[in-house]
Every structure is written in structure tokens, then in C-alpha cells.
PDB file of C-alpha atoms and ligand atoms in Angstrom:
ATOM      1  CA  MET L1171     -16.636 140.856  29.261  1.00 96.00           C
ATOM      2  CA  ILE L1172     -12.956 140.435  29.434  1.00 97.00           C
ATOM      3  CA  ARG L1173     -11.515 143.458  31.119  1.00 98.00           C
ATOM      4  CA  ILE L1174      -7.921 144.517  30.327  1.00 98.00           C
ATOM      5  CA  ALA L1175      -6.172 147.495  31.974  1.00 98.00           C
ATOM      6  CA  ILE L1176      -3.291 149.075  30.105  1.00 98.00           C
ATOM      7  CA  ALA L1177      -1.109 150.680  32.725  1.00 98.00           C
ATOM      8  CA  ASN L1178       2.427 151.985  33.591  1.00 96.00           C
ATOM      9  CA  GLN L1179       2.944 154.918  35.942  1.00 95.00           C
ATOM     10  CA  LYS L1180       5.720 156.068  33.626  1.00 94.00           C
ATOM     11  CA  GLY L1181       4.478 158.800  31.306  1.00 95.00           C
ATOM     12  CA  GLY L1182       4.689 158.587  27.580  1.00 96.00           C
ATOM     13  CA  VAL L1183       5.589 154.936  27.199  1.00 96.00           C
ATOM     14  CA  GLY L1184       2.865 154.123  24.595  1.00 98.00           C
ATOM     15  CA  LYS L1185      -0.122 153.112  26.779  1.00 98.00           C
ATOM     16  CA  THR L1186      -2.699 155.162  24.730  1.00 98.00           C
ATOM     17  CA  THR L1187      -1.148 154.293  21.408  1.00 98.00           C
ATOM     18  CA  THR L1188      -1.339 150.593  22.461  1.00 98.00           C
ATOM     19  CA  ALA L1189      -4.922 151.006  23.771  1.00 98.00           C
ATOM     20  CA  ILE L1190      -6.298 152.614  20.692  1.00 98.00           C
ATOM     21  CA  ASN L1191      -4.579 150.235  18.158  1.00 98.00           C
ATOM     22  CA  LEU L1192      -5.185 147.062  20.117  1.00 98.00           C
ATOM     23  CA  ALA L1193      -8.831 148.126  20.619  1.00 98.00           C
ATOM     24  CA  THR L1194      -9.027 148.612  16.820  1.00 98.00           C
ATOM     25  CA  ALA L1195      -7.384 145.349  15.907  1.00 98.00           C
ATOM     26  CA  LEU L1196      -9.633 143.389  18.337  1.00 98.00           C
ATOM     27  CA  ALA L1197     -12.766 145.148  16.924  1.00 98.00           C
ATOM     28  CA  ALA L1198     -11.634 144.263  13.385  1.00 97.00           C
ATOM     29  CA  THR L1199     -11.439 140.672  14.558  1.00 96.00           C
ATOM     30  CA  GLY L1200     -15.066 140.749  15.338  1.00 96.00           C
ATOM     31  CA  PHE L1201     -15.122 141.436  19.078  1.00 97.00           C
ATOM     32  CA  ARG L1202     -17.420 144.079  20.394  1.00 98.00           C
ATOM     33  CA  VAL L1203     -14.863 146.434  22.107  1.00 98.00           C
ATOM     34  CA  LEU L1204     -15.246 149.081  24.539  1.00 98.00           C
ATOM     35  CA  LEU L1205     -12.292 151.476  25.281  1.00 98.00           C
ATOM     36  CA  ILE L1206     -12.468 153.430  28.538  1.00 98.00           C
ATOM     37  CA  ASP L1207     -10.351 156.547  28.460  1.00 98.00           C
ATOM     38  CA  PHE L1208      -9.240 156.658  32.142  1.00 98.00           C
ATOM     39  CA  ASP L1209      -6.785 159.593  31.846  1.00 98.00           C
ATOM     40  CA  PRO L1210      -7.896 163.148  32.521  1.00 97.00           C
ATOM     41  CA  GLN L1211      -5.600 164.154  29.585  1.00 97.00           C
ATOM     42  CA  GLY L1212      -8.181 162.533  27.423  1.00 97.00           C
ATOM     43  CA  ASN L1213      -5.702 161.370  24.775  1.00 98.00           C
ATOM     44  CA  ALA L1214      -7.534 158.214  23.888  1.00 98.00           C
ATOM     45  CA  SER L1215     -10.684 160.217  23.160  1.00 98.00           C
ATOM     46  CA  THR L1216      -8.842 162.806  20.986  1.00 97.00           C
ATOM     47  CA  GLY L1217      -6.953 159.996  19.218  1.00 97.00           C
ATOM     48  CA  LEU L1218     -10.248 158.336  18.316  1.00 97.00           C
ATOM     49  CA  GLY L1219     -11.563 161.622  16.897  1.00 96.00           C
ATOM     50  CA  VAL L1220     -13.904 162.647  19.822  1.00 96.00           C
ATOM     51  CA  ALA L1221     -13.553 166.411  20.032  1.00 91.00           C
ATOM     52  CA  ARG L1222     -13.663 167.903  23.572  1.00 90.00           C
ATOM     53  CA  GLY L1223     -16.978 169.498  22.766  1.00 88.00           C
ATOM     54  CA  ALA L1224     -18.472 166.205  21.870  1.00 89.00           C
ATOM     55  CA  ARG L1225     -17.774 164.483  25.276  1.00 90.00           C
ATOM     56  CA  GLY L1226     -21.105 165.076  26.854  1.00 87.00           C
ATOM     57  CA  ARG L1227     -21.057 162.086  29.280  1.00 95.00           C
ATOM     58  CA  SER L1228     -17.675 161.023  30.305  1.00 97.00           C
ATOM     59  CA  ILE L1229     -16.087 158.448  32.667  1.00 98.00           C
ATOM     60  CA  TYR L1230     -16.130 161.102  35.425  1.00 97.00           C
ATOM     61  CA  GLN L1231     -19.905 161.075  35.685  1.00 96.00           C
ATOM     62  CA  VAL L1232     -19.822 157.315  35.555  1.00 97.00           C
ATOM     63  CA  LEU L1233     -17.426 157.191  38.521  1.00 96.00           C
ATOM     64  CA  SER L1234     -19.527 159.807  40.344  1.00 95.00           C
ATOM     65  CA  GLY L1235     -22.611 157.480  39.921  1.00 94.00           C
ATOM     66  CA  ASP L1236     -24.504 160.061  37.886  1.00 95.00           C
ATOM     67  CA  VAL L1237     -24.518 158.155  34.558  1.00 96.00           C
ATOM     68  CA  ALA L1238     -24.559 154.366  33.890  1.00 97.00           C
ATOM     69  CA  LEU L1239     -21.528 153.185  31.934  1.00 97.00           C
ATOM     70  CA  ALA L1240     -23.660 151.966  29.083  1.00 96.00           C
ATOM     71  CA  ASP L1241     -25.276 155.430  28.668  1.00 97.00           C
ATOM     72  CA  ALA L1242     -21.825 157.107  28.590  1.00 97.00           C
ATOM     73  CA  ALA L1243     -20.458 154.936  25.769  1.00 98.00           C
ATOM     74  CA  ILE L1244     -20.421 156.354  22.263  1.00 97.00           C
ATOM     75  CA  ALA L1245     -19.694 154.749  18.997  1.00 97.00           C
ATOM     76  CA  THR L1246     -16.400 155.679  17.261  1.00 97.00           C
ATOM     77  CA  ASN L1247     -15.710 155.697  13.535  1.00 96.00           C
ATOM     78  CA  VAL L1248     -14.305 152.162  13.892  1.00 97.00           C
ATOM     79  CA  PRO L1249     -16.967 149.609  13.528  1.00 97.00           C
ATOM     80  CA  LYS L1250     -17.607 147.591  16.763  1.00 98.00           C
ATOM     81  CA  LEU L1251     -15.465 149.962  18.818  1.00 98.00           C
ATOM     82  CA  ASP L1252     -17.159 152.162  21.404  1.00 98.00           C
ATOM     83  CA  ILE L1253     -15.503 154.620  23.807  1.00 98.00           C
ATOM     84  CA  VAL L1254     -16.215 156.204  27.146  1.00 98.00           C
ATOM     85  CA  THR L1255     -14.389 159.403  26.902  1.00 98.00           C
ATOM     86  CA  ALA L1256     -12.471 161.389  29.490  1.00 97.00           C
ATOM     87  CA  THR L1257     -12.293 165.066  30.305  1.00 96.00           C
ATOM     88  CA  GLN L1258     -10.122 167.265  32.487  1.00 95.00           C
ATOM     89  CA  ASP L1259     -12.566 167.000  35.404  1.00 93.00           C
ATOM     90  CA  LEU L1260     -11.605 163.404  35.827  1.00 96.00           C
ATOM     91  CA  SER L1261      -8.561 164.633  37.730  1.00 95.00           C
ATOM     92  CA  ALA L1262     -10.916 165.809  40.469  1.00 94.00           C
ATOM     93  CA  ALA L1263     -12.306 162.308  40.957  1.00 93.00           C
ATOM     94  CA  GLU L1264      -9.150 161.330  42.801  1.00 89.00           C
ATOM     95  CA  VAL L1265      -9.891 163.889  45.481  1.00 91.00           C
ATOM     96  CA  GLU L1266     -13.734 163.630  45.476  1.00 93.00           C
ATOM     97  CA  LEU L1267     -13.797 159.943  45.830  1.00 93.00           C
ATOM     98  CA  ALA L1268     -11.133 159.821  48.587  1.00 89.00           C
ATOM     99  CA  ALA L1269     -13.699 159.616  51.380  1.00 90.00           C
ATOM    100  CA  GLU L1270     -15.956 157.039  49.802  1.00 92.00           C
ATOM    101  CA  ALA L1271     -15.809 153.571  51.225  1.00 92.00           C
ATOM    102  CA  ASP L1272     -16.217 151.983  47.916  1.00 94.00           C
ATOM    103  CA  ARG L1273     -13.756 154.336  46.138  1.00 95.00           C
ATOM    104  CA  SER L1274     -11.536 151.682  44.641  1.00 96.00           C
ATOM    105  CA  ARG L1275     -14.340 149.744  43.171  1.00 97.00           C
ATOM    106  CA  ARG L1276     -16.313 152.406  41.373  1.00 97.00           C
ATOM    107  CA  LEU L1277     -15.054 151.328  37.930  1.00 98.00           C
ATOM    108  CA  SER L1278     -15.580 147.664  38.691  1.00 98.00           C
ATOM    109  CA  GLN L1279     -19.177 148.209  39.794  1.00 97.00           C
ATOM    110  CA  ALA L1280     -19.820 150.326  36.702  1.00 98.00           C
ATOM    111  CA  LEU L1281     -18.458 147.504  34.423  1.00 98.00           C
ATOM    112  CA  ASP L1282     -20.642 144.900  36.337  1.00 97.00           C
ATOM    113  CA  SER L1283     -23.656 146.939  35.390  1.00 96.00           C
ATOM    114  CA  ALA L1284     -22.681 146.630  31.612  1.00 96.00           C
ATOM    115  CA  GLU L1285     -21.824 143.000  31.574  1.00 94.00           C
ATOM    116  CA  GLY L1286     -22.860 141.371  28.289  1.00 93.00           C
ATOM    117  CA  ARG L1287     -22.798 144.425  26.131  1.00 96.00           C
ATOM    118  CA  TRP L1288     -19.221 144.225  24.974  1.00 98.00           C
ATOM    119  CA  ASP L1289     -16.839 141.184  24.718  1.00 97.00           C
ATOM    120  CA  ILE L1290     -13.626 143.047  25.638  1.00 97.00           C
ATOM    121  CA  CYS L1291     -13.040 146.267  27.638  1.00 98.00           C
ATOM    122  CA  LEU L1292      -9.661 148.017  27.455  1.00 98.00           C
ATOM    123  CA  ILE L1293      -8.874 150.627  30.076  1.00 98.00           C
ATOM    124  CA  ASP L1294      -6.269 153.361  29.202  1.00 98.00           C
ATOM    125  CA  CYS L1295      -4.788 154.301  32.484  1.00 98.00           C
ATOM    126  CA  PRO L1296      -3.214 157.721  33.427  1.00 98.00           C
ATOM    127  CA  PRO L1297       0.599 157.848  34.159  1.00 97.00           C
ATOM    128  CA  SER L1298       0.318 157.460  37.946  1.00 95.00           C
ATOM    129  CA  LEU L1299      -0.430 154.937  40.620  1.00 94.00           C
ATOM    130  CA  GLY L1300      -3.208 156.907  42.110  1.00 94.00           C
ATOM    131  CA  LEU L1301      -6.853 156.104  42.775  1.00 96.00           C
ATOM    132  CA  LEU L1302      -7.746 156.007  39.064  1.00 97.00           C
ATOM    133  CA  THR L1303      -5.219 153.228  38.264  1.00 97.00           C
ATOM    134  CA  LEU L1304      -6.137 151.474  41.410  1.00 97.00           C
ATOM    135  CA  ASN L1305      -9.769 151.474  40.223  1.00 98.00           C
ATOM    136  CA  ALA L1306      -8.632 150.094  36.805  1.00 98.00           C
ATOM    137  CA  LEU L1307      -6.588 147.273  38.463  1.00 98.00           C
ATOM    138  CA  VAL L1308      -9.455 146.412  40.750  1.00 98.00           C
ATOM    139  CA  ALA L1309     -11.809 146.144  37.787  1.00 98.00           C
ATOM    140  CA  ALA L1310      -9.583 144.280  35.515  1.00 98.00           C
ATOM    141  CA  ARG L1311      -8.955 140.620  35.026  1.00 98.00           C
ATOM    142  CA  TYR L1312      -5.818 141.298  33.016  1.00 98.00           C
ATOM    143  CA  LEU L1313      -3.076 143.817  32.892  1.00 98.00           C
ATOM    144  CA  ILE L1314      -0.963 144.816  29.847  1.00 98.00           C
ATOM    145  CA  VAL L1315       2.105 146.907  30.622  1.00 97.00           C
ATOM    146  CA  PRO L1316       3.665 148.900  27.786  1.00 97.00           C
ATOM    147  CA  LEU L1317       7.399 149.298  28.366  1.00 95.00           C
ATOM    148  CA  GLN L1318       9.349 151.808  26.331  1.00 93.00           C
ATOM    149  CA  CYS L1319      12.697 150.470  25.066  1.00 87.00           C
ATOM    150  CA  GLU L1320      14.921 153.111  26.624  1.00 84.00           C
ATOM    151  CA  PHE L1321      17.487 153.089  29.529  1.00 79.00           C
ATOM    152  CA  PHE L1322      15.174 153.683  32.476  1.00 80.00           C
ATOM    153  CA  ALA L1323      12.598 151.221  31.156  1.00 79.00           C
ATOM    154  CA  LEU L1324      12.809 148.906  34.126  1.00 80.00           C
ATOM    155  CA  GLU L1325      12.858 151.636  36.711  1.00 81.00           C
ATOM    156  CA  GLY L1326       9.326 151.774  38.209  1.00 82.00           C
ATOM    157  CA  MET L1327       8.562 148.252  37.079  1.00 86.00           C
ATOM    158  CA  SER L1328       9.032 146.821  40.575  1.00 85.00           C
ATOM    159  CA  GLN L1329       6.798 149.415  41.991  1.00 90.00           C
ATOM    160  CA  LEU L1330       4.103 148.550  39.551  1.00 92.00           C
ATOM    161  CA  LEU L1331       4.583 144.855  40.296  1.00 92.00           C
ATOM    162  CA  ASN L1332       4.277 145.609  44.006  1.00 93.00           C
ATOM    163  CA  THR L1333       1.043 147.508  43.410  1.00 95.00           C
ATOM    164  CA  VAL L1334      -0.334 144.573  41.372  1.00 96.00           C
ATOM    165  CA  GLU L1335       0.590 142.220  44.249  1.00 96.00           C
ATOM    166  CA  LEU L1336      -1.173 144.565  46.723  1.00 96.00           C
ATOM    167  CA  VAL L1337      -4.346 144.768  44.623  1.00 97.00           C
ATOM    168  CA  ARG L1338      -4.344 141.007  44.278  1.00 98.00           C
ATOM    169  CA  GLN L1339      -4.104 140.536  48.110  1.00 98.00           C
ATOM    170  CA  ARG L1340      -6.564 143.241  49.123  1.00 97.00           C
ATOM    171  CA  PHE L1341      -9.115 143.667  46.221  1.00 97.00           C
ATOM    172  CA  ASN L1342      -8.907 141.566  43.273  1.00 98.00           C
ATOM    173  CA  PRO L1343      -7.201 138.116  43.542  1.00 98.00           C
ATOM    174  CA  SER L1344      -7.904 137.285  40.064  1.00 97.00           C
ATOM    175  CA  LEU L1345      -5.804 140.099  38.554  1.00 98.00           C
ATOM    176  CA  SER L1346      -2.976 138.811  36.399  1.00 96.00           C
ATOM    177  CA  ILE L1347      -0.479 140.197  34.057  1.00 96.00           C
ATOM    178  CA  LEU L1348      -1.332 139.242  30.392  1.00 97.00           C
ATOM    179  CA  GLY L1349       1.906 140.600  29.105  1.00 97.00           C
ATOM    180  CA  ILE L1350       4.498 143.226  28.790  1.00 96.00           C
ATOM    181  CA  ALA L1351       4.596 144.949  25.392  1.00 97.00           C
ATOM    182  CA  LEU L1352       7.870 146.572  24.355  1.00 95.00           C
ATOM    183  CA  THR L1353       7.184 149.863  22.553  1.00 96.00           C
ATOM    184  CA  MET L1354       9.205 152.353  20.448  1.00 95.00           C
ATOM    185  CA  TYR L1355      11.688 149.634  19.624  1.00 94.00           C
ATOM    186  CA  ASP L1356      14.366 150.714  17.255  1.00 92.00           C
ATOM    187  CA  ARG L1357      16.416 147.844  15.852  1.00 86.00           C
ATOM    188  CA  ARG L1358      19.080 150.187  14.453  1.00 89.00           C
ATOM    189  CA  ASN L1359      19.751 151.314  18.046  1.00 88.00           C
ATOM    190  CA  ARG L1360      21.770 149.034  20.178  1.00 90.00           C
ATOM    191  CA  LEU L1361      20.262 150.358  23.389  1.00 89.00           C
ATOM    192  CA  SER L1362      16.828 149.251  22.307  1.00 89.00           C
ATOM    193  CA  GLU L1363      18.171 145.804  21.703  1.00 89.00           C
ATOM    194  CA  GLN L1364      19.917 145.797  24.994  1.00 89.00           C
ATOM    195  CA  VAL L1365      16.890 146.972  26.948  1.00 88.00           C
ATOM    196  CA  ALA L1366      14.716 144.388  25.321  1.00 88.00           C
ATOM    197  CA  ALA L1367      17.186 141.682  26.221  1.00 89.00           C
ATOM    198  CA  ASP L1368      17.449 142.939  29.757  1.00 88.00           C
ATOM    199  CA  VAL L1369      13.659 143.120  30.171  1.00 89.00           C
ATOM    200  CA  ARG L1370      13.316 139.531  28.785  1.00 89.00           C
ATOM    201  CA  ASP L1371      16.026 138.414  31.335  1.00 88.00           C
ATOM    202  CA  VAL L1372      14.101 139.891  34.230  1.00 85.00           C
ATOM    203  CA  VAL L1373      10.455 139.188  33.331  1.00 85.00           C
ATOM    204  CA  GLY L1374      10.939 136.439  30.812  1.00 84.00           C
ATOM    205  CA  ASN L1375       7.858 134.903  29.231  1.00 87.00           C
ATOM    206  CA  LEU L1376       5.592 137.740  30.265  1.00 94.00           C
ATOM    207  CA  VAL L1377       7.105 139.817  27.471  1.00 95.00           C
ATOM    208  CA  PHE L1378       5.138 139.555  24.232  1.00 97.00           C
ATOM    209  CA  ASP L1379       7.222 138.361  21.160  1.00 95.00           C
ATOM    210  CA  THR L1380       5.971 141.313  19.175  1.00 97.00           C
ATOM    211  CA  ALA L1381       7.879 144.476  19.884  1.00 95.00           C
ATOM    212  CA  ILE L1382       6.167 147.663  18.556  1.00 97.00           C
ATOM    213  CA  PRO L1383       8.678 149.572  16.451  1.00 97.00           C
ATOM    214  CA  ARG L1384       9.231 153.308  16.654  1.00 96.00           C
ATOM    215  CA  ASN L1385       7.234 154.507  13.736  1.00 97.00           C
ATOM    216  CA  VAL L1386       6.228 158.009  12.915  1.00 97.00           C
ATOM    217  CA  ARG L1387       2.922 156.870  11.472  1.00 98.00           C
ATOM    218  CA  LEU L1388       1.861 155.823  14.881  1.00 98.00           C
ATOM    219  CA  SER L1389       2.535 159.301  16.278  1.00 97.00           C
ATOM    220  CA  GLU L1390       0.879 161.056  13.313  1.00 98.00           C
ATOM    221  CA  ALA L1391      -2.395 159.127  13.366  1.00 98.00           C
ATOM    222  CA  PRO L1392      -3.891 160.747  16.602  1.00 97.00           C
ATOM    223  CA  SER L1393      -3.677 164.196  15.119  1.00 96.00           C
ATOM    224  CA  HIS L1394      -6.077 162.949  12.298  1.00 96.00           C
ATOM    225  CA  GLY L1395      -8.361 161.573  15.032  1.00 96.00           C
ATOM    226  CA  MET L1396      -7.996 158.030  13.861  1.00 97.00           C
ATOM    227  CA  PRO L1397      -6.078 154.787  14.938  1.00 98.00           C
ATOM    228  CA  ALA L1398      -2.902 154.145  12.949  1.00 98.00           C
ATOM    229  CA  LEU L1399      -4.554 150.920  11.955  1.00 97.00           C
ATOM    230  CA  ILE L1400      -7.008 153.002   9.881  1.00 97.00           C
ATOM    231  CA  TYR L1401      -4.710 155.981   9.037  1.00 97.00           C
ATOM    232  CA  ASP L1402      -2.095 153.640   7.474  1.00 97.00           C
ATOM    233  CA  HIS L1403      -2.857 149.953   8.024  1.00 96.00           C
ATOM    234  CA  ARG L1404       0.270 148.784   6.282  1.00 96.00           C
ATOM    235  CA  CYS L1405       2.873 150.869   8.120  1.00 98.00           C
ATOM    236  CA  PRO L1406       5.266 148.766  10.411  1.00 98.00           C
ATOM    237  CA  GLY L1407       3.541 150.097  13.563  1.00 98.00           C
ATOM    238  CA  SER L1408       0.117 148.974  12.457  1.00 98.00           C
ATOM    239  CA  GLU L1409       1.449 145.591  11.391  1.00 98.00           C
ATOM    240  CA  ALA L1410       3.032 145.204  14.847  1.00 98.00           C
ATOM    241  CA  TYR L1411      -0.215 146.108  16.601  1.00 98.00           C
ATOM    242  CA  ILE L1412      -2.020 143.459  14.537  1.00 98.00           C
ATOM    243  CA  ALA L1413       0.584 140.909  15.501  1.00 98.00           C
ATOM    244  CA  LEU L1414       0.262 141.889  19.229  1.00 98.00           C
ATOM    245  CA  ALA L1415      -3.397 141.605  19.081  1.00 98.00           C
ATOM    246  CA  ARG L1416      -3.087 138.084  17.713  1.00 97.00           C
ATOM    247  CA  GLU L1417      -0.703 137.243  20.655  1.00 97.00           C
ATOM    248  CA  LEU L1418      -3.050 138.796  23.094  1.00 97.00           C
ATOM    249  CA  ILE L1419      -5.987 136.692  21.850  1.00 97.00           C
ATOM    250  CA  ALA L1420      -3.852 133.548  22.106  1.00 96.00           C
ATOM    251  CA  ARG L1421      -3.145 134.339  25.682  1.00 96.00           C
ATOM    252  CA  LEU L1422      -6.851 134.602  26.649  1.00 94.00           C
ATOM    253  CA  PRO L1423      -8.796 131.586  27.851  1.00 87.00           C
ATOM    254  CA  ALA L1424     -10.337 129.625  24.962  1.00 77.00           C
ATOM    255  CA  PRO L1425     -14.100 130.581  25.321  1.00 67.00           C
ATOM    256  CA  ALA L1426     -13.183 134.286  24.828  1.00 59.00           C
ATOM    257  CA  VAL L1427     -11.895 133.596  21.295  1.00 58.00           C
ATOM    258  CA  ALA L1428     -15.305 132.339  20.132  1.00 54.00           C
ATOM    259  CA  ALA L1429     -16.418 135.903  19.160  1.00 50.00           C
TER     260      ALA L1429
HETATM  261  P1  ATP T 103       0.907 159.245  28.982  1.00 91.06           P
HETATM  262  O1  ATP T 103       1.616 158.608  30.024  1.00 91.06           O
HETATM  263  O2  ATP T 103       1.037 160.785  28.889  1.00 91.06           O
HETATM  264  O3  ATP T 103      -0.696 158.852  28.991  1.00 91.06           O
HETATM  265  P2  ATP T 103       1.252 157.173  27.103  1.00 91.06           P
HETATM  266  O4  ATP T 103       1.940 156.141  27.877  1.00 91.06           O
HETATM  267  O5  ATP T 103      -0.222 157.003  26.763  1.00 91.06           O
HETATM  268  O6  ATP T 103       1.446 158.600  27.644  1.00 91.06           O
HETATM  269  P3  ATP T 103       1.404 157.640  24.222  1.00 91.06           P
HETATM  270  O7  ATP T 103       0.595 158.855  24.328  1.00 91.06           O
HETATM  271  O8  ATP T 103       0.856 156.451  23.675  1.00 91.06           O
HETATM  272  O9  ATP T 103       2.008 157.235  25.632  1.00 91.06           O
HETATM  273  O10 ATP T 103       2.757 157.879  23.469  1.00 91.06           O
HETATM  274  C1  ATP T 103       3.563 159.062  23.837  1.00 91.06           C
HETATM  275  C2  ATP T 103       3.994 159.694  22.652  1.00 91.06           C
HETATM  276  O11 ATP T 103       4.782 158.918  21.797  1.00 91.06           O
HETATM  277  C3  ATP T 103       2.862 160.125  21.640  1.00 91.06           C
HETATM  278  O12 ATP T 103       3.173 161.320  21.018  1.00 91.06           O
HETATM  279  C4  ATP T 103       2.773 158.995  20.678  1.00 91.06           C
HETATM  280  O13 ATP T 103       2.204 159.385  19.444  1.00 91.06           O
HETATM  281  C5  ATP T 103       4.130 158.661  20.524  1.00 91.06           C
HETATM  282  N1  ATP T 103       4.429 157.140  20.273  1.00 91.06           N
HETATM  283  C6  ATP T 103       3.859 156.132  20.880  1.00 91.06           C
HETATM  284  N2  ATP T 103       4.239 154.929  20.457  1.00 91.06           N
HETATM  285  C7  ATP T 103       5.053 155.244  19.469  1.00 91.06           C
HETATM  286  C8  ATP T 103       5.869 154.486  18.501  1.00 91.06           C
HETATM  287  N3  ATP T 103       5.872 153.137  18.560  1.00 91.06           N
HETATM  288  N4  ATP T 103       6.612 155.076  17.554  1.00 91.06           N
HETATM  289  C9  ATP T 103       6.575 156.367  17.417  1.00 91.06           C
HETATM  290  N5  ATP T 103       5.960 157.264  18.296  1.00 91.06           N
HETATM  291  C10 ATP T 103       5.149 156.690  19.296  1.00 91.06           C
HETATM  292 MG1   MG T 104      -1.876 158.047  27.627  1.00 91.06          MG
END
């Protein structure tokens, strides 16, 4: 199972939108995909139409060791896409796990136990660099960083890269950055263009060629409980996420693409 964390400690940069729509595009390609909602806000769960009342077993119980990951996963309306939901109580995990020796490996261990059930696992991280995001980075082989095309885009990037380096040294030497995805790109706005150019200057070939445009359809879809790719599969946002998924697959090692 290829494990990919989607993280950026900056809030509202498009992590969840990217997680939901990439997961959908990958499932449509034939992969068995698991999306882990790893944010107490539960936005990925809501966006995939799992109402709060329907989140019986969530990632919180998995981290606590009460439920196996495979038993917490539920099918979504998207064929081949399952989700492990998140609820508000996940925010308590940061505190509750603090004293446990294996606190940073809980998610990794849970995923080990479900090896073989899915081809790809995407982890939608919360907007912080706390214990939850640490668990995701320790569990993941790859990291995708959504970066919003606005003035402060690069601020915080060095902190994130430092964290990745620390995780590599102390916990997970195989963690690598699969790519940086530019989000909310507006080609009529010169700032967007300038930011995209600056980011490409600084982090070069890590940046995916596909920039996700600012597109109202992407922001409407979650309120209907479905991925934009199903809500309106021909809108520019959906087309961009399909292109991004194609790039993502091309960056994975060859055997992964056999699905
Ligand atoms: P958080 O840090 O709170 O978890 P996030 O990084 O997961 O946020 P999203 O929830 O994906 O970010 O996006 C933030 C808001 O911007 C949401 O309302 C979403 O619908 C909207 N949005 C995301 N991407 C786009 C886009 N390309 N075009 C228009 N709106 C977008
Ligand atoms: Mg989010």
C-alpha cells in the first residue's frame, strides 16, 4: 500500500479539497483507495457525504488502539474509495497520546495491520505540525504539499521542510516529497503568476506542472457531500485534479501503476 500524506500546517490552502479529489481520481483509475480523515474538523468526511451521526468508528478509536483500521473504514459513494472518518474527539488524541512511548507511530502501526487491503492510502492532515501530522509523516512514504498561490505561500514552507528532515532522521528515512501542488491559481491575477514563479524558483522540479485553478465548483461540491469530480466532472477544477492525479501516478515507482 502506497501511503501519501497531504500536509501543510497553513490552514485553508486546499489540503482537503486535494485529498478528496485526488482520492476520487485515483479510485476512478482502478486503484483501491483509502482516505484517512486525520483532522478533527472532519472536513474530508463531510465532503464525502458521511454525516456526523454516521461516523461510528473513527480514526480516533484506531489511534487509541480500540478498533482496527480495517474495521473503521467505510465505503463512500465513490466506487473503490473507502474512508476512515474523523470526529471532534480526535483533537484529544494529541494530549492523550503524549505520554505513550509509541505515540508518533500509532498511525503507521495501524496501516501496517491493513497492508494489502488497499493500493493507495491518502492522509488528509490538520493545519498544524502537532502529533497528528507527525503520525502522518511517520506513516507515509510520500508527502504532497498543497500551496495556495497567495503572498504568504512560501512562509511556513521552510518550517515544514525542517519537520520533514527531522522525521527522516528520527523516524522514517524513506519519507520523500512527491510534489508541491499549487492551488487556487488564478491566471487573471498577476500575484498568482508571480507566486507560482517564485515557488518554482525556490523548490523547482518538486512543483507539479498542473496548477489547480480557483474554481467555485470545487468549493460548492463539499456542501453536496460529493467530490467535485462527481459533482461536475467537467469543470476546470475537476479537470485539473485529473491531470494532477496523472502526474502523481507518473511520479510513483513503476510496480504501483500496475493496478
Ligand atoms: P484546513 O487547513 O482548514 O484543513 P484545507 O487546507 O484542507 O483547510 P480546504 O478545506 O481544501 O483547505 O480549502 C479551504 C477552502 O477553500 C474551502 O472552502 C474549499 O472549498 C475552498 N477551495 C479549496 N480549493 C479551492 C479552489 N481551487 N478553488 C476555489 N475554492 C477552493
Ligand atoms: Mg482540511
